[in-house]
Structures are given as C-alpha cells and as structure tokens.
Short mmCIF file of C-alpha atoms and ligand atoms in Angstrom, two decimals:
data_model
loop_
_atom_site.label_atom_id
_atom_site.label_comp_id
_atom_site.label_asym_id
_atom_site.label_seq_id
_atom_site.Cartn_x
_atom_site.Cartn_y
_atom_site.Cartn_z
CA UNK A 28 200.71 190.77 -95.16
CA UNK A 29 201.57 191.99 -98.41
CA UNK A 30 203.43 189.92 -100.80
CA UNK A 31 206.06 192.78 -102.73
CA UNK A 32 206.56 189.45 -105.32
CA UNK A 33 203.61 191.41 -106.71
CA UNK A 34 205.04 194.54 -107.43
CA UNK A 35 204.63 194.83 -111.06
CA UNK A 36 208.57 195.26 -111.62
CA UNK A 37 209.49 192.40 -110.16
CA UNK A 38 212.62 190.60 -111.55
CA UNK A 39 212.51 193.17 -114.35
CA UNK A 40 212.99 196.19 -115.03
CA UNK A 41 209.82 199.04 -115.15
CA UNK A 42 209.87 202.73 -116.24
CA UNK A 43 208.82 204.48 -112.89
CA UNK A 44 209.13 207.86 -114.82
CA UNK A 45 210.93 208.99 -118.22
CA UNK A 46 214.43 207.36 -118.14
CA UNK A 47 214.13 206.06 -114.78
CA UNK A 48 213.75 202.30 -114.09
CA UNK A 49 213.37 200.33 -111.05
CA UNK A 50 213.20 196.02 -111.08
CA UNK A 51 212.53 194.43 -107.04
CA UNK A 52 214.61 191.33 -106.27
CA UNK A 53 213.68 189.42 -103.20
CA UNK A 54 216.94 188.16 -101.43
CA UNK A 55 216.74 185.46 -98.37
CA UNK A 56 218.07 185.65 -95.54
CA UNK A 57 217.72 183.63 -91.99
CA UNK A 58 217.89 180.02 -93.42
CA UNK A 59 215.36 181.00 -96.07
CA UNK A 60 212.76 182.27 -93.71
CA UNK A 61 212.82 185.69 -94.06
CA UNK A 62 212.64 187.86 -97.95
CA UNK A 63 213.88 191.38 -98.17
CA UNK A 64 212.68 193.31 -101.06
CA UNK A 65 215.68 194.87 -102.72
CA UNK A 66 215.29 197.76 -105.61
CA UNK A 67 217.68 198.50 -108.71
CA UNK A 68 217.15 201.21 -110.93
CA UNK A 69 218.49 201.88 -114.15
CA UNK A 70 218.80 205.61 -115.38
CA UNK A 71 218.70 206.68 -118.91
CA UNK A 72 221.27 209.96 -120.12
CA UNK A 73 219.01 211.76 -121.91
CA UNK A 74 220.18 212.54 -125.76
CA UNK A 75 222.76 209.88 -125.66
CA UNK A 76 222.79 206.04 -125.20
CA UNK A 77 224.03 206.34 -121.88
CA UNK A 78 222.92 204.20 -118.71
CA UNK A 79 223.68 204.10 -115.27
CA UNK A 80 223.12 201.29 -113.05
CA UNK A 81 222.36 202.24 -109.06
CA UNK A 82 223.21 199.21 -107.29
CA UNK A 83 224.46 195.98 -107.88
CA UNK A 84 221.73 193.56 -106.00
CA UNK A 85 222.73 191.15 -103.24
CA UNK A 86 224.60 188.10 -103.54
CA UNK A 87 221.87 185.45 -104.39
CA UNK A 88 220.53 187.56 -107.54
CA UNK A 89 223.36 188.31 -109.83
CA UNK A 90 222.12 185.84 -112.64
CA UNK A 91 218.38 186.96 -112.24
CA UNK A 92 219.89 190.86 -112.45
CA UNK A 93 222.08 190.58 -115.31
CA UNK A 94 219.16 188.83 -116.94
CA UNK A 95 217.03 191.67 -116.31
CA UNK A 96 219.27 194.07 -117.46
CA UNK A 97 219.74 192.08 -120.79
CA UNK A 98 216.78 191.80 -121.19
CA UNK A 99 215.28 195.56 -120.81
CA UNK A 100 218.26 196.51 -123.12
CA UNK A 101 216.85 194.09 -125.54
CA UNK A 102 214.60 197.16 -126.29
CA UNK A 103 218.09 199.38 -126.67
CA UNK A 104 220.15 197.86 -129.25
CA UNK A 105 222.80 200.81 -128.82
CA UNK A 106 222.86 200.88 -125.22
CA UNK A 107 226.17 201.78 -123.42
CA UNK A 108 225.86 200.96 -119.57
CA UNK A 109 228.88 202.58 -118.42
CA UNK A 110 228.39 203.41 -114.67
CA UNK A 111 227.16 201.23 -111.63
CA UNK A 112 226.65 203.64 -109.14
CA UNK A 113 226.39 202.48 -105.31
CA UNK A 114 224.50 203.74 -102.33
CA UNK A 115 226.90 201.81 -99.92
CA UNK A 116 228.74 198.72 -99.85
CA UNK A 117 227.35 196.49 -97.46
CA UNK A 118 226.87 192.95 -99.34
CA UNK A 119 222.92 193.57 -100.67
CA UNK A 120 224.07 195.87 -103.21
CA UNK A 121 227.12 194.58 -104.29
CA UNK A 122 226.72 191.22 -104.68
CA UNK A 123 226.58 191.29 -108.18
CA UNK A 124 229.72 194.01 -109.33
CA UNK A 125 231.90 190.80 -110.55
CA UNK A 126 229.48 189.57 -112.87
CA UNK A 127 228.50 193.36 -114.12
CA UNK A 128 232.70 193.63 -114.60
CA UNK A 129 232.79 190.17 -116.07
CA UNK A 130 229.77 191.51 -118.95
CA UNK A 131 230.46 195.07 -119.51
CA UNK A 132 234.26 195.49 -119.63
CA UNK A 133 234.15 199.26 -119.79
CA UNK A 134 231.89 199.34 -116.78
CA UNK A 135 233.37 201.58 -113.97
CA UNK A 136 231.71 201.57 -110.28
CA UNK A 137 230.89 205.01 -108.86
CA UNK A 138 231.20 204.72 -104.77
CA UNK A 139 231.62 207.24 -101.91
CA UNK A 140 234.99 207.84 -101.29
CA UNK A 141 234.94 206.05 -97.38
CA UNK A 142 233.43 202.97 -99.16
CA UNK A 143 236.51 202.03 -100.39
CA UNK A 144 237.93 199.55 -98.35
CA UNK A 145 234.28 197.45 -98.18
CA UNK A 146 235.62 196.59 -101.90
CA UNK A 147 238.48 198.40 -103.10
CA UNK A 148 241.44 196.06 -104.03
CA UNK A 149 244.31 196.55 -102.00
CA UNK A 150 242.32 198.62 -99.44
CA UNK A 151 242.30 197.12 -96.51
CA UNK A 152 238.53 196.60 -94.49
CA UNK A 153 240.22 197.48 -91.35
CA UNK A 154 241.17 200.83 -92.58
CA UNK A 155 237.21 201.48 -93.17
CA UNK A 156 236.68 204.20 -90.21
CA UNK A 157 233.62 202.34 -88.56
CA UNK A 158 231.25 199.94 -89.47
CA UNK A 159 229.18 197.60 -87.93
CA UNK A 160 231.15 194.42 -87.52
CA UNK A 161 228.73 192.03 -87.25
CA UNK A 162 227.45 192.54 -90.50
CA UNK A 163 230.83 192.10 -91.93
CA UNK A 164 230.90 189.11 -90.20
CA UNK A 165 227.37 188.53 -91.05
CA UNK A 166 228.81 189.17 -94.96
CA UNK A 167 231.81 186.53 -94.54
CA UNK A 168 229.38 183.71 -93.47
CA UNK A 169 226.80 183.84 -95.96
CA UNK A 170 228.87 184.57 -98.98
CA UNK A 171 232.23 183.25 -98.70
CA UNK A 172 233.25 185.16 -102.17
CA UNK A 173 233.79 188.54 -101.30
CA UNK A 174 233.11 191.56 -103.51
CA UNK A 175 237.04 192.47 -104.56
CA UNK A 176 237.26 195.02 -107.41
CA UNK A 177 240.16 196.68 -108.91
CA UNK A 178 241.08 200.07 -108.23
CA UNK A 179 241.19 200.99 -112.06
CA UNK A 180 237.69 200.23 -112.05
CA UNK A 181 236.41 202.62 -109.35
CA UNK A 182 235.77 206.42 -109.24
CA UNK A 183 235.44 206.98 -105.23
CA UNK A 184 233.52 210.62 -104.99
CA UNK A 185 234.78 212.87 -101.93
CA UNK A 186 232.65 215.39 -100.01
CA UNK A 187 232.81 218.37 -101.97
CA UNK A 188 233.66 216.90 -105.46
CA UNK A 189 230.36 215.16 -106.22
CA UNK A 190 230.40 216.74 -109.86
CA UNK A 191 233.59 214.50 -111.01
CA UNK A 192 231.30 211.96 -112.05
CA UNK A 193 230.35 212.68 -115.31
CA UNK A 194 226.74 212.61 -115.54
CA UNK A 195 226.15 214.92 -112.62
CA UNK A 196 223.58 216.87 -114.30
CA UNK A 197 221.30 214.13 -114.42
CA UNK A 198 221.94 211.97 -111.43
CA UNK A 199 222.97 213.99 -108.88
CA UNK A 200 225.39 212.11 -105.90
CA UNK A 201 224.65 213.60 -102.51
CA UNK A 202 226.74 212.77 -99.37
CA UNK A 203 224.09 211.03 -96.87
CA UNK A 204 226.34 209.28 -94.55
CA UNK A 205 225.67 207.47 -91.75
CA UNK A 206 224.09 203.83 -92.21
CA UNK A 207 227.67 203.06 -93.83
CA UNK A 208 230.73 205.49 -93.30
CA UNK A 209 230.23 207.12 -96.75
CA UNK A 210 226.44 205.83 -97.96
CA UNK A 211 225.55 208.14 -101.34
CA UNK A 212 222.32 208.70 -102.54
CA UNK A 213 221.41 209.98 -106.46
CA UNK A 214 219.16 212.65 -107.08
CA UNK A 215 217.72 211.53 -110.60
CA UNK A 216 216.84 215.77 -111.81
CA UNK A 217 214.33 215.17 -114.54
CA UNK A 218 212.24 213.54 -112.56
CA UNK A 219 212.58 215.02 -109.04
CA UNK A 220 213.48 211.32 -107.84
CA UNK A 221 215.89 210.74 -105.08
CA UNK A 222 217.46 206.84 -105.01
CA UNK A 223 218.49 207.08 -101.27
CA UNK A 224 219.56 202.88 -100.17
CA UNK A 225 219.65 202.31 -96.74
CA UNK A 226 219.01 205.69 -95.14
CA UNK A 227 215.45 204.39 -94.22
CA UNK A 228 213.70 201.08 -94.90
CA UNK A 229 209.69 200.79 -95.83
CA UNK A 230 208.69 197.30 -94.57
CA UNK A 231 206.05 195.59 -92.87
CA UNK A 232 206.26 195.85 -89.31
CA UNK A 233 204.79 194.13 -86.04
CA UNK A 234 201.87 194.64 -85.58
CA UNK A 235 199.49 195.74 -88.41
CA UNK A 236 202.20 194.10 -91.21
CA UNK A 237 201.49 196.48 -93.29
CA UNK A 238 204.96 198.63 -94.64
CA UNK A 239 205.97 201.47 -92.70
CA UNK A 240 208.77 203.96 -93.14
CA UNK A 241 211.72 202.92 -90.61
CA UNK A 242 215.23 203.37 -89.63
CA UNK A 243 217.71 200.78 -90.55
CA UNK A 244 218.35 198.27 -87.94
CA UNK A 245 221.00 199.68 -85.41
CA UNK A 246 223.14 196.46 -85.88
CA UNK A 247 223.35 196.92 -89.78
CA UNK A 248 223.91 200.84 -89.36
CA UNK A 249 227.46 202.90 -88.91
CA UNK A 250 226.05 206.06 -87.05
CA UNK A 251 222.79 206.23 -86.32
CA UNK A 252 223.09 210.07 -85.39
CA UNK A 253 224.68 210.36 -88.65
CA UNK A 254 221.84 208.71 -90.50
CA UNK A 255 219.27 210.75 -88.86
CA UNK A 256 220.90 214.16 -89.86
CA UNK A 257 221.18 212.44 -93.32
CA UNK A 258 217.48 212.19 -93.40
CA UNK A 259 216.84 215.69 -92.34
CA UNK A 260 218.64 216.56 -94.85
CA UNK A 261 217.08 214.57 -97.73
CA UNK A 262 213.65 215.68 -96.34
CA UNK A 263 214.87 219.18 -96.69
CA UNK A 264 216.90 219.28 -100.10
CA UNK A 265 214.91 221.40 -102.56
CA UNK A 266 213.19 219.87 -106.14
CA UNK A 267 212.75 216.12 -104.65
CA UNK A 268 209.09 215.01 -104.95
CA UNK A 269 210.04 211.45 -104.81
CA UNK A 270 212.06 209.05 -102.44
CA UNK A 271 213.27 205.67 -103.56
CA UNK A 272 214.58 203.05 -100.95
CA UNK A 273 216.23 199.92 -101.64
CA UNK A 274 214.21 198.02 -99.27
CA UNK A 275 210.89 199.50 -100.11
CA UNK A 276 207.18 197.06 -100.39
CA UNK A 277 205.83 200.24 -102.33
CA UNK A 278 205.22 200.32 -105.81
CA UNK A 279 206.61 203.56 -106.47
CA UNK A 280 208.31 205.02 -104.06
CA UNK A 281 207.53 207.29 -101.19
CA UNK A 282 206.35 211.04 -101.51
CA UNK A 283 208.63 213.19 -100.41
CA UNK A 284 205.98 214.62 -97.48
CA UNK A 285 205.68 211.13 -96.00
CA UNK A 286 209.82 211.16 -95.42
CA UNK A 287 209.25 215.44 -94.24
CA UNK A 288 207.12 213.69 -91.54
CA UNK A 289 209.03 210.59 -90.38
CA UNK A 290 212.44 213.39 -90.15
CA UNK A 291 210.21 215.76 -88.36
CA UNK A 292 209.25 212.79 -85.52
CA UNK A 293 213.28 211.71 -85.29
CA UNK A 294 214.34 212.22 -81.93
CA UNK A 295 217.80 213.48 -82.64
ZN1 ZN B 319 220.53 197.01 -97.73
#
C-alpha cells in the first residue's frame, strides 16, 4: 500500500504550479486505525500580496496547519491572507476556522450559501435542507467543540452570484452540489486547476490498494444524484487540465481525462 506520509508536501506547504500551493495532513479516524489524507491549498493573487486559503483541515490538525501556513509565509513577509474559502462544511475542512479567526483577525470565510447553518452563528443545523445525519452525529462525537463562526465573518455565495467574492478572476467558485447541500469547488484560472473537495475521493481501495478515483461514501454524501451531475459537469467545464481532491494519495492531482472517464462510466 502506499504510504501518502510521503507525498513531498506533507505537513507543509508545496508550489504545485505558479501561486498555487497544496500541504497533505493525515487525520485519524476509527480509534486511530484508519488515516485519511486531507489536502489544503493556498492561492497566491497575482500582483498583490493577496492569499486565499481553500479549506480549513479537520479537527486534529489545526496547530500542525497554522504552523504550516506560518511557516510558508515566512518566505512572504507582506503577506495578507484574507479569505478561507470552503468546499463544504462537513468537520474535515473546518476544523481549524477558530484558530485561522483567532490569528488573522481580518480573515473572512467564503462558503456556499446552503452551508450556512453547518457553521453559521445563529443558523440553526436543522434548517440545513438535507444532510447526512450520521455524520453530524458522527461530527458531535469525535469533536465535542463545534465549528461556530460569526455571521460578520462569512460571505455565503448563492447560485448565480459566484463573482461577489472578490478575487473571482483568479479563483473561480463553481456550484457543485451534492456531497453537501451547497459543496463549492474553485477553479484556480492561471493554472487550469480545479480544487473540487469531496465531489470524488482518490484512495486505495480493496483489492489491489493502490488509489483509485471514487465516489464519496453514500453515508457521508447529501445527494448522490446530485454529486454525480456535479461531476459531469466538472469533467465537462472548459480550460480545466487539472483536478484537485481533498482526499487524494496523488502527488499532484488528477488529469482532467482520468475524471472525463470515471463521469463517462457513472451510472446516472
Ligand atoms: Zn472530506
């Protein structure tokens, strides 16, 4: 089986391409018997000293990602991190949004508008139109401190009105619902990159162990109709060369005619 502790960005932060990083954190589940690889990417605004986090890690890494992101901007004296976008809200990529508010206090969180009550304060979770409840549940057990964050600190993105946030031209948010009731993913332009979370997994799987490109579990996923058409349309958007998952064992990244194929053989 192969180990993704050896992916070369692991625990810190690598440039895959110009002004896009990724760093892999391993998070444990099932008593400590199972890892999950779990990617975070940093994006650079070009001609400015801009950066965008996408994703927030799960809730046993905070400490090991804020130290990754100090130390990668180490290299950036002037840095300004002022967005942490999500892909979705289910605890693996959240888990670290208090400590991000806690160290940048300018810091807003970029989310899909049906997100909201997975985090929003004063939104309630059972106004979230669907989720899978078990995971919730799943959430509640394993990390007793919920992810709460103020609604002054969130920009929630509706279908339609993806351009509000501000660096649009550059990381592009595109509605892929399904795995979670409003699950975004970014399509960094200069490099033809698309960050996509939990729309498809690449992991080693029984038999051979070696990674292969997957659905997300039914019991962690929303719609599963929904998160096919999402992938058909991923697969089909125009200037992507590139697909990034969160839970990926690659080094970097899928090529876009590897996801073409796996939407082609989706039964619908
Ligand atoms: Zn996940």
């Amino acid at each position: 089986m192969i180990s993704f502790t050896s992916v070369p960005d692991f625990e810190k932060f690598v440039e895959i391409f110009t002004g896009l990083y990724r760093a892999t954190f391993g998070y444990s589940f099932g008593f400590g018997l199972c890892t999950l690889p779990v990617s975070i990417f940093l994006v650079h605004i070009p001609n400015s000293q801009n950066w965008v986090l996408v994703d927030a890690a799960d809730p046993g890494s905070p400490q090991k990602l804020l130290s990754a992101i100090s130390a990668h901007f180490a290299s950036f004296p002037n840095h300004n991190l002022k967005y942490v976008v999500i892909t979705h809200c289910h605890f693996d990529h959240t888990g670290a949004i208090p400590r991000l508010l806690e160290e940048y206090k300018d810091l807003k969180v970029i989310l899909g508008q049906p997100e909201l009550p997975f985090i929003a304060d004063g939104v309630q979770y059972s106004e979230l139109s669907g989720d899978t409840y078990i995971y919730q549940a799943y959430k509640h057990f394993a990390n007793p401190t919920k992810v709460i964050v103020s609604r002054d600190k969130i920009l929630a993105l509706e279908e339609g009105k993806e351009n509000e946030f501000e660096f649009f031209e550059t990381l592009e948010p595109i509605c892929t619902f399904g795995h979670t009731p409003g699950s975004m993913s970014y399509l960094h332009r200069p490099s033809n990159s698309i960050l996509i979370g939990d729309c498809m997994m690449n992991l080693p799987s029984f038999p051979s162990f070696s990674p292969s490109i997957q659905l997300a579990p039914p019991i962690t996923t929303h719609n599963m109709k929904k998160a096919k058409e999402s992938i058909k349309k991923i697969a089909e958007l125009e200037g992507v060369n590139y697909v990034f998952l969160s839970h990926d064992q690659s080094e970097k990244g899928l090529d876009v005619e590897s996801v073409r194929s796996f939407a082609k053989s989706l039964k619908p």
